[in-house]
Amino acid sequence: MNGNRKLLNKIGSFVLFMGPSLFAFTCVLLIPLVYGIYLTFTDYSPIKMSYEFVGINNFKAVFSDKEFWQQFGKTLKYVLYSTIFCNILAFLLAFLLTGNIKGRDFLRAGFFTPNLIGGIVLGYIWKFLFSNVVTKLGEILDYQFLKTSFLTHPERAIVSMIIVTVWQYAGYLMIIYIAGFVSIPQDVDEAAEIDGATGFRRLWHITMPLMVPSFIICFFIIISRGFMTYDLNLALTNGQPYGSTRLAAMHIYQKAFQANEYGIGQAEAIIFFVTVAIVAVTQVLLTKRFEVEA
Amino acid sequence: MKERKGKLKYIRYVLIYLMLIIFIMPFYLMVINSFKTTQQFVTNPFALPEKIGFGNYVNAFNKMNFLQAIGNSVVITVISIILILLTSSMAAYFLVRHPWKINKVIFAILVASMIVPFQAIMIPLVSIYGSLNLMNSKWVLIFMYMGFGQAFAIFIFHGFIKNIPGEMEESALIDGCNKIRLFFRIVFPLLKPVLVTVLILDVLWIWNDYLLPSLILLSPAERTLPLSTYNFFNTYSVDYAPLMAGIVLTIIPILVVYLFSQKYIIEGVVQGAIK
């Protein structure tokens, strides 16, 4: 009798504390995820009355869809370059902004500003800059390269995406790198200085290895955000010109909601998910190997 | 040696301020051009406006239905975040204080779910909620944010609560305090530093989110600020000048908040990333 009441009590508090949280989580994440895997084996479409089980046909369709893989490749390229340049810039900014520098908080706040603003608005700001301001600058300087807008050029439009992404996230990653610099114990660095290590060697042999945790976080953030980029893509280029900047996330959106191919779109989304997971986990494992104890 | 150090310092300042100028140049150009006519903007985007008129702003304000959009954004952001903070902190507390097997499994699932990109959920989400006729409602959207916000918030709260000793709670329980009151009287106030972290990261996410609301909120009356900006640009793409005023209008509210809370925001981003 007593045991029963105790169990009831336990279940009661479980429902009270965990209920709302688990209910929402299950309804919007778990169920759609499982149902989504089921959808990949059907030819479901919202404009049809009924749908059928089609086995792995959707995956076959995706694997033979050249356009998808081209855009997937473009996405990988975009993520790779954004990751490299954003981290270099962020690290440099953090390096310049650590230690005694006047107006430090003001400067940090300034570099962080783009992160307060959503991708839609950032995309439109840069659309003006690329199509009106940069071209004008080209005219004034009489510099041919800048005279035509980056956004109308199939090769260079993706560069504009990378530029904006680097600009947007550099301040974010900078803040994480600054926190990393600050957490390096002073005595290790001082000891190396006394031993006669020069500035550059100290940076390379002492600071960098101790910064590995920051590198892991920063790479992870920009890689996962890069893959999911949609708003910025939509506002800045909308996949143009000639579909040359249609990144994977946009491709999936259009497959599902414009072509009404839910099954194929979802199969792409699952492939996308698996790729993101593999890249993110590999990155963390690879960088972890460089980790040292202070 | 000393002279060299002084020179280096000088170079450092020049370098950093030069970079800052390049960084915030886009915003400066937006603001100065938002006061011009389209013609003036196209002829010379670098010149200062001849006179400060607010015509573009009035135009953008009306066409964007600015008040309605910002109202929707505020309601959705505030209610979603209150719900996320309350439910996830309670769940995290329960998970820490009751290390049952099932709770460990639940926590593992929550943590693992953080790697799922939204694109993997979006199609089934639309098809399920669409067939249940639950689209086009702010309340459904708020419920979705509540669901999507759980994993990260629980993860952060879990890490924090783990380090709070449980003795105080035990003595309160012996005194006959019930569990809910105990949580809100004793535990919740202790969570303040992490509450701020989760709050800030969630504001930045929900306030600026475009994709999810664009899938759920279909009628113009429900539009949030990013949706209304998108719509404004697609409808009036020929006349540039009011568009730029529209951008400035959209940015102002969050910049004002930033001005007063930048320290917390930056600290919150660091804390959220490190954990």
Coordinates of C-alpha atoms in Angstrom, one line a residue, chain B residues 12 14 19 40 46 77 80 90 105 129 150-151 155 199 212 219 222 224 228 234 244-245 259 261:
Chain B
R12 CA 47.5 48.2 -33.1
V14 CA 45.1 52.2 -36.0
M19 CA 38.6 47.4 -39.0
Q40 CA 19.9 60.8 -55.0
F46 CA 28.4 58.2 -50.3
T77 CA 9.2 36.4 -28.3
S80 CA 7.8 31.8 -25.9
M90 CA 11.7 22.7 -13.8
V105 CA 17.8 8.3 -21.1
Y129 CA 0.3 20.7 -38.2
Q150 CA 13.8 22.9 -24.5
A151 CA 16.9 20.9 -25.3
F155 CA 21.3 21.4 -21.1
L199 CA 17.1 34.5 -22.1
L212 CA 9.7 28.9 -39.0
S219 CA -2.0 35.7 -42.9
E222 CA 0.0 37.7 -38.0
T224 CA 6.4 39.2 -37.3
S228 CA 7.0 42.0 -42.7
N234 CA 9.3 41.8 -52.4
M244 CA 16.4 51.5 -46.5
A245 CA 14.3 53.4 -44.0
L259 CA 22.8 49.8 -25.9
S261 CA 22.4 45.5 -22.0

